[in-house]
Amino acid sequence: MFERFTTQAREVVVAAQAVARDLGHHEVGDQHLLLALFGTGGVAAAVLRGAGADLPAVREAVVRGEDPGEALSALGIDLGEVRRRAEEVFGPGALDRPSRRQRGRLGRWFGTDHLRFTAPAKKVLEQSLREAQSLGHGYLGTEHLLLGILAPGDSAANRALRRSGVVLDRETARAAVVEELRRSA
């Protein structure tokens, strides 16, 4: 599948892993692909900017959207109490994320430094290929990755865009992609 990716699209996939690591995440999600698109300077970045998307605002929305206490609270679970009991049994900091240094050691121990992609991120990659085919393109570029991210559904990337004030649906983005490609041709 990756042989059809443009250099910029491949860079997005690699950068998404770096974004996930920088945020202290153990997997690459669709939200990491979205954040990585901003750094490419490709068609997708132009479409995102044209829609009013701003990297710091979207990054903040991704980080803000990760509050597990909020989701657990809606289920009647008190995260503070869970933490207190876990630390009572297993010691202070039992639920803290490992440091970058600890994660690096684990990665070397298990022979991997790469992060696996979540099911939604894999779905974005598959949908991107479909988007490229539907537009009659023989390659997969950043624009197709963006359209894959914007596929119908309530993904972490779409929620982050909405929380940052960006309203961008796939059809609007598709029209902007076609226009941007026409302009750059």
PDB file of N, CA, C and O in Angstrom, residues 19 46 159:
ATOM      1  N   VAL A  19       4.681  12.592  16.584  1.00  0.00           N
ATOM      2  CA  VAL A  19       3.661  13.370  17.301  1.00  0.00           C
ATOM      3  C   VAL A  19       3.118  12.551  18.468  1.00  0.00           C
ATOM      4  O   VAL A  19       2.992  13.054  19.586  1.00  0.00           O
ATOM      5  N   ALA A  46      -2.751  23.135   3.158  1.00  0.00           N
ATOM      6  CA  ALA A  46      -3.385  24.325   2.570  1.00  0.00           C
ATOM      7  C   ALA A  46      -4.892  24.295   2.783  1.00  0.00           C
ATOM      8  O   ALA A  46      -5.503  25.325   3.113  1.00  0.00           O
ATOM      9  N   ARG A 159     -13.267  15.117  16.189  1.00  0.00           N
ATOM     10  CA  ARG A 159     -13.642  15.795  17.436  1.00  0.00           C
ATOM     11  C   ARG A 159     -12.670  16.922  17.746  1.00  0.00           C
ATOM     12  O   ARG A 159     -13.071  18.006  18.171  1.00  0.00           O
TER      13      ARG A 159
END
